[in-house]
CSV table of C-alpha atoms in Angstrom, one decimal:
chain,number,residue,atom,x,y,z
K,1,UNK,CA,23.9,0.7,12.7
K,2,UNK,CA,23.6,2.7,9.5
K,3,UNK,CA,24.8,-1.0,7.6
K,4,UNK,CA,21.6,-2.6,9.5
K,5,UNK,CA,19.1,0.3,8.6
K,6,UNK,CA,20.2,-0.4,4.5
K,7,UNK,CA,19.7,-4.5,5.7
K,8,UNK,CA,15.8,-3.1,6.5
K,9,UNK,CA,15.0,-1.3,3.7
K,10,UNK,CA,16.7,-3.9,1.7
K,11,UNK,CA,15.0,-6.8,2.8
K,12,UNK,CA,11.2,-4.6,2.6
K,13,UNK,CA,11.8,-3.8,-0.9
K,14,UNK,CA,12.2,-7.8,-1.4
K,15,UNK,CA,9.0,-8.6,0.5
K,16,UNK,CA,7.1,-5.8,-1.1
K,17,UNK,CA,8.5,-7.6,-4.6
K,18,UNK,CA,7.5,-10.8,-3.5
K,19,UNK,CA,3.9,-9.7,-2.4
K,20,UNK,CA,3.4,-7.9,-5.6
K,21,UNK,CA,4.6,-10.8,-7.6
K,22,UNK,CA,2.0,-13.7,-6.2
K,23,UNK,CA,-0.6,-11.3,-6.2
K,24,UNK,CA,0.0,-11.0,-10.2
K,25,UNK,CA,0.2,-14.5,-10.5
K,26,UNK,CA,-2.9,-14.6,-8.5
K,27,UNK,CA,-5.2,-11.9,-11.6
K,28,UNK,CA,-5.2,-9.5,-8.8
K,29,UNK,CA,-3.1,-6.8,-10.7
K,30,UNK,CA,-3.8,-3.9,-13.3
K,31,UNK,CA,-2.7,-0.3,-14.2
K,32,UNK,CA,-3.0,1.6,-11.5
K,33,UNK,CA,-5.8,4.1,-13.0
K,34,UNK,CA,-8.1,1.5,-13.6
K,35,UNK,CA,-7.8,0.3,-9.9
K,36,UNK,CA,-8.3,3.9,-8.7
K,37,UNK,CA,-11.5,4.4,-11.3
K,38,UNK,CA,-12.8,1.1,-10.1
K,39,UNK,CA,-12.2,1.6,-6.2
K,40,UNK,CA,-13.7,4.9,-6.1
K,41,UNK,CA,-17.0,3.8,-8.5
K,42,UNK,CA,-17.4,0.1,-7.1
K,43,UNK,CA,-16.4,0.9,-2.9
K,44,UNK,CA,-15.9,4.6,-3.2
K,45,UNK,CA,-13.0,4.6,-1.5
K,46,UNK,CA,-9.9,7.4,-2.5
K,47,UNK,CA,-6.4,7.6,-1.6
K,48,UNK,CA,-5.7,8.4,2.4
K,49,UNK,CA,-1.7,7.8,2.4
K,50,UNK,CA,0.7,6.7,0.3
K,51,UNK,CA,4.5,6.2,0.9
K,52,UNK,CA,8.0,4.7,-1.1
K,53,UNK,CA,9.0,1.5,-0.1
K,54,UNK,CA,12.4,1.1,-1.5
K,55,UNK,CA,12.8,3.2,-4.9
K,56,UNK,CA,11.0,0.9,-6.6
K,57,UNK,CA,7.5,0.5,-5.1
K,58,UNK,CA,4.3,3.0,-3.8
K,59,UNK,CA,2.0,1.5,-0.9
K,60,UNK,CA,-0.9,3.5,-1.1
K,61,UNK,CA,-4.1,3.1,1.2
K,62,UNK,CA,-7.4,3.9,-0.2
K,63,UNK,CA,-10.7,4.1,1.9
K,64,UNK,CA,-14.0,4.9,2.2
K,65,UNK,CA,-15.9,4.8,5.7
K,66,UNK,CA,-16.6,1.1,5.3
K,67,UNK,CA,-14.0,-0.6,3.7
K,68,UNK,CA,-9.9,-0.5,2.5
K,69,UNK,CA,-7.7,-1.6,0.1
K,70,UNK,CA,-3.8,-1.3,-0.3
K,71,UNK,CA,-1.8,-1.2,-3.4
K,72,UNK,CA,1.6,-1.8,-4.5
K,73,UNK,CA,2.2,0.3,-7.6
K,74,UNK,CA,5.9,-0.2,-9.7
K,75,UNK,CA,7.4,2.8,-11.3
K,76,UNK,CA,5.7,1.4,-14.5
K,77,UNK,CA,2.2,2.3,-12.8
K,78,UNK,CA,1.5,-1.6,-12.7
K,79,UNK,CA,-0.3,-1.9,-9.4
K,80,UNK,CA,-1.0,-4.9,-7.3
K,81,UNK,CA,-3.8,-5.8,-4.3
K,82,UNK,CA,-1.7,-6.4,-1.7
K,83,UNK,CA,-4.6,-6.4,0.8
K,84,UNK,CA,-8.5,-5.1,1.1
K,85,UNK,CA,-11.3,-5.6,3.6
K,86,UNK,CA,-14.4,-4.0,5.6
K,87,UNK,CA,-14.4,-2.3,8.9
K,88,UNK,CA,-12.4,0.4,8.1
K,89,UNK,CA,-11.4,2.9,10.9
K,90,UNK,CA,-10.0,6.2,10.6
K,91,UNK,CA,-8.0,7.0,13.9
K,92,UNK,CA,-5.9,10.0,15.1
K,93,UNK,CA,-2.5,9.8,15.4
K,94,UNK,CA,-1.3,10.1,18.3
K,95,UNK,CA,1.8,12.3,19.4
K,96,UNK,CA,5.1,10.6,19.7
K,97,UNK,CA,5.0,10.1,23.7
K,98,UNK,CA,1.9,9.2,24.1
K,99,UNK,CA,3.1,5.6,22.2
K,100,UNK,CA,5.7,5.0,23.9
């Protein structure tokens, strides 16, 4: 089980590698504090959540009450559009057994 868990992670970090890779090649990448100057004067959006994928990457989530974006940042604070859009919707999470 534990071996499989390691697979995940493993195989996430790759992904998150690959993503972060064709959006360079794509002009879609910067340092990180000029995509957090730009997001918050251009869409006013800020940072909602953030989490480590791997030990390599940060997926953040910035919003405002219209629209989103989500970066992938590299320990070098090279960050990367990974997605962005409108419609935003802030929802509350939900305890664990009402999910399931």
């Amino acid at each position: 089980m534990r071996s499989i868990y390691y697979l995940l992670i493993a195989l996430v970090v790759i992904a998150m590698l690959v993503i972060a890779e064709m959006a360079h090649a794509q002009g879609m990448c910067q340092p990180y504090a000029a995509f957090v100057k730009v997001l918050k004067d251009k869409f006013g959006e800020t940072s909602i959540g953030k989490g480590l994928a791997g030990e390599v990457v940060i997926i953040e989530i910035f919003a405002s009450p219209e629209t989103f974006t989500i970066l992938a940042t590299r320990v070098d604070g090279h960050s990367c559009i990974i997605a962005a859009g409108k419609g935003w919707e802030r929802v509350a999470p939900k305890p664990v057994e009402e999910e399931l």
